[in-house]
């Protein structure tokens, strides 16, 4: 059985738990706003590994590499594009080391390569060409597959054209399973005006293995989004909500949704029939632990 079949076999049996946030966890360890988070794979690899280990101990079945912004176009905005190979390779090795350190749990953990948006705007509104987007994700996918990820998760995209192109690049240049997830606002559309039905139909037409929603305003809105997706989707469904909308309390960013709130929503997500559940910004190993306990029950 190849890895894709193995993951699908698991998904046909049960709900898989993803990990929680990486970026906001790194901020707790001192990552400054505006700093390149993926650069920490090189400068603070022990911290990244520790976060992975905490998520594994909390019950995650799938951990996401710290590569969300490690595509060439995004890295260029930090002047780090020459580090692209090293940043992605180390990210996968850190994830492997974390799994190895937690091997006493005797649990199969999968490594998902995280791919995020370029941060640039496509033509005709911006100056980014579709061909550049394709090349951008082809490059990162090839590196991640060679380094040993088990699947790819495209996350936090707003532009359907961009995620569709990224999906195409992953599918045409790897044998990996790929899940594509967009970010929706309170009005149940992405900031580019894409609604959940259209996202599902277009991405499934392109051959995606799973679709979903992540980040944004928290579990309540994403529950509504996934309910709509569930009606039209023929593939696996994923959700990774933020721990609510961040609030500024005494100059500190605070995420309001407690582990208990996330666990309560996890129950609702399971009942809705979702296949992959995890957390985005503001979620911590405590959230994932509470969600894991809920799934086990
Ligand atoms: Zn997020």
Short mmCIF file of C-alpha atoms and ligand atoms in Angstrom, two decimals:
data_model
loop_
_atom_site.label_atom_id
_atom_site.label_comp_id
_atom_site.label_asym_id
_atom_site.label_seq_id
_atom_site.Cartn_x
_atom_site.Cartn_y
_atom_site.Cartn_z
CA UNK A 1 0.00 0.00 0.00
CA UNK A 2 1.41 3.40 -0.85
CA UNK A 3 1.19 6.32 1.55
CA UNK A 4 -1.80 7.89 -0.19
CA UNK A 5 -3.81 4.66 0.14
CA UNK A 6 -2.70 4.30 3.74
CA UNK A 7 -3.98 7.77 4.66
CA UNK A 8 -7.23 7.19 2.78
CA UNK A 9 -7.72 3.88 4.58
CA UNK A 10 -7.35 5.70 7.91
CA UNK A 11 -9.74 8.46 6.81
CA UNK A 12 -12.35 5.89 5.80
CA UNK A 13 -12.19 4.43 9.31
CA UNK A 14 -12.07 7.48 11.57
CA UNK A 15 -11.65 11.21 12.02
CA UNK A 16 -8.00 12.20 11.98
CA UNK A 17 -6.79 14.94 14.28
CA UNK A 18 -4.43 17.55 12.89
CA UNK A 19 -2.17 19.67 15.06
CA UNK A 20 -2.77 23.27 16.14
CA UNK A 21 -1.09 26.55 15.30
CA UNK A 22 2.62 26.87 14.58
CA UNK A 23 2.96 30.63 13.91
CA UNK A 24 1.22 31.85 17.05
CA UNK A 25 3.07 29.22 19.11
CA UNK A 26 6.40 30.51 17.77
CA UNK A 27 5.29 34.00 18.80
CA UNK A 28 4.89 32.71 22.36
CA UNK A 29 8.53 31.60 22.12
CA UNK A 30 9.65 35.04 20.92
CA UNK A 31 9.07 35.21 17.16
CA UNK A 32 8.61 38.91 16.36
CA UNK A 33 5.79 40.15 14.16
CA UNK A 34 7.13 40.68 10.65
CA UNK A 35 9.86 38.09 11.18
CA UNK A 36 10.12 35.10 8.80
CA UNK A 37 8.61 32.21 10.86
CA UNK A 38 10.11 29.58 8.59
CA UNK A 39 13.57 31.02 9.22
CA UNK A 40 13.16 29.54 12.71
CA UNK A 41 13.59 26.07 11.17
CA UNK A 42 17.26 27.02 10.87
CA UNK A 43 17.76 29.41 13.81
CA UNK A 44 15.45 27.77 16.40
CA UNK A 45 14.96 24.20 15.22
CA UNK A 46 14.69 22.92 18.81
CA UNK A 47 11.70 25.18 19.45
CA UNK A 48 9.92 24.03 16.28
CA UNK A 49 10.60 20.40 17.18
CA UNK A 50 9.33 20.92 20.75
CA UNK A 51 6.05 22.33 19.42
CA UNK A 52 5.62 19.32 17.10
CA UNK A 53 6.31 16.97 20.02
CA UNK A 54 3.74 18.74 22.20
CA UNK A 55 1.12 18.32 19.49
CA UNK A 56 1.97 14.63 19.08
CA UNK A 57 1.68 14.11 22.84
CA UNK A 58 -1.65 15.98 22.78
CA UNK A 59 -2.99 13.40 20.32
CA UNK A 60 -2.43 14.75 16.80
CA UNK A 61 -2.41 12.13 14.03
CA UNK A 62 -0.99 14.56 11.47
CA UNK A 63 1.56 17.30 12.09
CA UNK A 64 2.13 20.13 9.62
CA UNK A 65 5.64 21.21 8.69
CA UNK A 66 6.69 24.78 9.44
CA UNK A 67 6.70 25.64 5.73
CA UNK A 68 3.52 27.69 5.34
CA UNK A 69 5.44 30.66 3.91
CA UNK A 70 8.44 28.71 2.60
CA UNK A 71 7.68 29.17 -1.09
CA UNK A 72 10.08 31.23 -3.21
CA UNK A 73 7.76 34.20 -3.77
CA UNK A 74 6.90 34.55 -0.09
CA UNK A 75 10.48 33.98 1.07
CA UNK A 76 11.63 36.69 -1.35
CA UNK A 77 9.64 39.25 0.65
CA UNK A 78 11.97 38.44 3.58
CA UNK A 79 15.09 38.30 1.38
CA UNK A 80 15.33 34.59 2.21
CA UNK A 81 14.63 32.94 -1.17
CA UNK A 82 18.16 31.56 -1.45
CA UNK A 83 17.41 29.48 1.68
CA UNK A 84 14.38 27.78 0.14
CA UNK A 85 15.89 24.29 -0.10
CA UNK A 86 17.40 24.35 3.38
CA UNK A 87 14.31 25.80 5.08
CA UNK A 88 11.98 23.16 3.60
CA UNK A 89 14.34 20.20 4.06
CA UNK A 90 15.07 21.09 7.66
CA UNK A 91 11.33 21.55 8.33
CA UNK A 92 10.64 17.95 7.28
CA UNK A 93 13.63 16.62 9.22
CA UNK A 94 12.47 18.44 12.36
CA UNK A 95 9.02 16.86 12.00
CA UNK A 96 10.61 13.41 11.53
CA UNK A 97 12.82 13.92 14.59
CA UNK A 98 9.79 14.96 16.65
CA UNK A 99 7.95 11.78 15.65
CA UNK A 100 11.04 9.73 16.42
CA UNK A 101 11.33 11.31 19.89
CA UNK A 102 7.70 10.38 20.62
CA UNK A 103 7.96 6.85 19.24
CA UNK A 104 7.12 5.38 22.66
CA UNK A 105 3.50 6.36 21.90
CA UNK A 106 3.58 3.66 19.21
CA UNK A 107 1.29 5.63 17.00
CA UNK A 108 1.49 6.25 13.26
CA UNK A 109 1.91 9.99 12.76
CA UNK A 110 1.74 11.52 9.29
CA UNK A 111 3.68 14.57 8.15
CA UNK A 112 1.78 17.09 6.05
CA UNK A 113 3.71 19.67 4.09
CA UNK A 114 2.00 23.01 4.70
CA UNK A 115 1.74 25.34 1.70
CA UNK A 116 0.37 28.86 2.16
CA UNK A 117 -0.35 31.68 -0.30
CA UNK A 118 2.29 33.81 -2.03
CA UNK A 119 1.02 37.01 -0.42
CA UNK A 120 0.99 38.61 -3.90
CA UNK A 121 -1.95 39.44 -6.14
CA UNK A 122 -2.54 37.66 -9.43
CA UNK A 123 -3.09 39.39 -12.76
CA UNK A 124 -5.14 41.33 -13.81
CA UNK A 125 -5.51 43.01 -10.37
CA UNK A 126 -1.86 42.53 -9.44
CA UNK A 127 1.27 41.70 -11.40
CA UNK A 128 1.70 38.04 -10.46
CA UNK A 129 1.41 35.62 -13.40
CA UNK A 130 -0.35 32.25 -13.12
CA UNK A 131 2.75 30.61 -14.62
CA UNK A 132 4.89 32.05 -11.80
CA UNK A 133 2.43 30.72 -9.21
CA UNK A 134 2.62 27.26 -10.79
CA UNK A 135 6.44 27.30 -10.81
CA UNK A 136 6.46 28.56 -7.22
CA UNK A 137 4.42 25.63 -5.83
CA UNK A 138 6.01 23.06 -8.12
CA UNK A 139 9.40 23.96 -6.65
CA UNK A 140 8.29 23.71 -3.00
CA UNK A 141 6.30 20.50 -3.58
CA UNK A 142 9.22 18.73 -5.22
CA UNK A 143 11.49 19.67 -2.31
CA UNK A 144 8.95 18.56 0.31
CA UNK A 145 8.15 15.26 -1.38
CA UNK A 146 11.82 14.42 -1.75
CA UNK A 147 12.41 15.33 1.90
CA UNK A 148 9.68 12.88 2.90
CA UNK A 149 6.30 14.47 3.62
CA UNK A 150 3.29 12.11 3.50
CA UNK A 151 0.74 14.56 2.10
CA UNK A 152 0.30 18.23 1.22
CA UNK A 153 -2.13 20.68 2.79
CA UNK A 154 -2.78 23.96 0.96
CA UNK A 155 -4.13 26.36 3.58
CA UNK A 156 -5.33 29.90 4.23
CA UNK A 157 -5.90 30.76 0.55
CA UNK A 158 -8.40 33.49 -0.43
CA UNK A 159 -8.00 33.51 -4.19
CA UNK A 160 -9.51 30.53 -6.01
CA UNK A 161 -7.21 31.01 -9.01
CA UNK A 162 -4.12 30.91 -6.78
CA UNK A 163 -5.13 27.78 -4.85
CA UNK A 164 -6.29 26.06 -8.05
CA UNK A 165 -2.89 26.72 -9.62
CA UNK A 166 -1.09 25.52 -6.50
CA UNK A 167 -3.22 22.36 -6.51
CA UNK A 168 -2.42 21.72 -10.15
CA UNK A 169 1.30 22.16 -9.44
CA UNK A 170 1.16 19.65 -6.57
CA UNK A 171 -0.84 17.08 -8.52
CA UNK A 172 1.25 17.27 -11.68
CA UNK A 173 4.59 17.12 -9.91
CA UNK A 174 4.12 14.66 -7.05
CA UNK A 175 2.30 11.48 -6.03
CA UNK A 176 1.11 13.04 -2.80
CA UNK A 177 -2.42 13.29 -1.50
CA UNK A 178 -3.46 16.94 -1.40
CA UNK A 179 -6.05 18.78 0.65
CA UNK A 180 -7.00 22.35 -0.21
CA UNK A 181 -8.38 24.79 2.35
CA UNK A 182 -9.56 28.38 2.05
CA UNK A 183 -10.25 31.09 4.64
CA UNK A 184 -13.78 32.48 4.97
CA UNK A 185 -15.12 35.60 6.68
CA UNK A 186 -18.30 36.07 8.70
CA UNK A 187 -20.22 36.60 5.45
CA UNK A 188 -19.18 33.02 4.49
CA UNK A 189 -17.04 34.21 1.58
CA UNK A 190 -13.28 34.61 1.23
CA UNK A 191 -11.97 38.18 0.99
CA UNK A 192 -11.90 37.57 -2.78
CA UNK A 193 -15.63 36.83 -2.69
CA UNK A 194 -15.38 33.06 -3.19
CA UNK A 195 -18.21 31.10 -1.55
CA UNK A 196 -17.86 27.58 -0.10
CA UNK A 197 -19.88 25.79 -2.84
CA UNK A 198 -17.80 27.28 -5.60
CA UNK A 199 -14.54 26.48 -3.80
CA UNK A 200 -15.57 22.84 -3.42
CA UNK A 201 -16.83 22.43 -6.99
CA UNK A 202 -13.81 24.06 -8.62
CA UNK A 203 -11.21 22.29 -6.45
CA UNK A 204 -12.87 18.87 -6.75
CA UNK A 205 -13.02 19.34 -10.52
CA UNK A 206 -9.26 19.83 -10.42
CA UNK A 207 -8.87 16.49 -8.67
CA UNK A 208 -8.25 17.51 -5.06
CA UNK A 209 -8.39 14.68 -2.48
CA UNK A 210 -10.00 16.79 0.22
CA UNK A 211 -11.32 20.30 0.74
CA UNK A 212 -11.91 22.49 3.73
CA UNK A 213 -11.68 25.76 5.58
CA UNK A 214 -9.15 27.09 8.05
CA UNK A 215 -8.08 30.21 9.98
CA UNK A 216 -10.39 33.24 9.97
CA UNK A 217 -12.91 34.07 12.63
CA UNK A 218 -13.21 30.88 14.67
CA UNK A 219 -15.18 27.62 14.88
CA UNK A 220 -18.68 29.11 14.69
CA UNK A 221 -18.28 30.58 11.20
CA UNK A 222 -16.34 27.57 9.92
CA UNK A 223 -19.09 25.26 11.15
CA UNK A 224 -21.50 27.13 8.83
CA UNK A 225 -18.97 26.98 5.98
CA UNK A 226 -18.41 23.24 6.38
CA UNK A 227 -22.13 22.56 6.53
CA UNK A 228 -22.43 24.14 3.08
CA UNK A 229 -19.34 22.27 1.82
CA UNK A 230 -20.71 18.97 3.12
CA UNK A 231 -23.78 19.30 0.89
CA UNK A 232 -21.77 19.56 -2.34
CA UNK A 233 -18.52 17.74 -1.59
CA UNK A 234 -17.67 14.25 -2.80
CA UNK A 235 -14.23 14.14 -1.15
CA UNK A 236 -12.79 14.29 2.38
CA UNK A 237 -13.54 17.39 4.45
CA UNK A 238 -11.12 19.27 6.67
CA UNK A 239 -11.56 22.06 9.21
CA UNK A 240 -8.92 23.99 11.17
CA UNK A 241 -10.52 26.96 12.95
CA UNK A 242 -8.67 29.71 14.74
CA UNK A 243 -9.27 29.90 18.48
CA UNK A 244 -11.74 32.71 17.76
CA UNK A 245 -11.02 36.26 16.63
CA UNK A 246 -7.85 37.69 18.13
CA UNK A 247 -8.42 40.56 20.56
CA UNK A 248 -5.91 43.09 21.82
CA UNK A 249 -5.80 42.99 25.62
CA UNK A 250 -3.19 45.29 27.22
CA UNK A 251 -1.04 45.25 24.05
CA UNK A 252 -1.17 41.45 23.93
CA UNK A 253 -2.97 39.44 21.25
CA UNK A 254 -5.42 37.07 22.94
CA UNK A 255 -7.49 34.34 21.27
CA UNK A 256 -10.82 33.92 23.07
CA UNK A 257 -11.83 30.32 22.27
CA UNK A 258 -10.79 28.04 25.15
CA UNK A 259 -9.84 24.37 24.74
CA UNK A 260 -13.35 23.55 26.00
CA UNK A 261 -15.00 25.63 23.26
CA UNK A 262 -12.83 24.00 20.60
CA UNK A 263 -13.65 20.57 22.04
CA UNK A 264 -17.39 21.32 21.94
CA UNK A 265 -17.09 22.31 18.30
CA UNK A 266 -15.03 19.21 17.61
CA UNK A 267 -18.05 17.15 18.64
CA UNK A 268 -20.21 19.13 16.21
CA UNK A 269 -17.63 18.70 13.43
CA UNK A 270 -17.48 14.95 14.00
CA UNK A 271 -21.27 14.73 13.93
CA UNK A 272 -21.24 16.68 10.67
CA UNK A 273 -19.06 13.90 9.27
CA UNK A 274 -15.78 15.78 8.83
CA UNK A 275 -12.68 13.66 8.24
CA UNK A 276 -9.86 15.93 9.41
CA UNK A 277 -10.10 18.33 12.34
CA UNK A 278 -7.37 20.58 13.70
CA UNK A 279 -6.68 24.11 14.83
CA UNK A 280 -5.28 27.27 13.25
CA UNK A 281 -4.07 30.55 14.80
CA UNK A 282 -4.31 30.79 18.57
CA UNK A 283 -4.77 27.07 19.16
CA UNK A 284 -2.22 25.37 21.42
CA UNK A 285 -1.37 21.80 22.51
CA UNK A 286 -4.01 22.26 25.26
CA UNK A 287 -6.68 22.85 22.60
CA UNK A 288 -5.54 19.80 20.62
CA UNK A 289 -5.55 17.67 23.78
CA UNK A 290 -9.15 18.68 24.58
CA UNK A 291 -10.14 17.99 20.96
CA UNK A 292 -8.39 14.63 21.03
CA UNK A 293 -10.24 13.59 24.21
CA UNK A 294 -13.52 14.54 22.54
CA UNK A 295 -12.76 12.52 19.38
CA UNK A 296 -11.79 9.47 21.48
CA UNK A 297 -15.17 9.59 23.21
ZN1 LIG B 1 -4.71 30.81 11.12
#
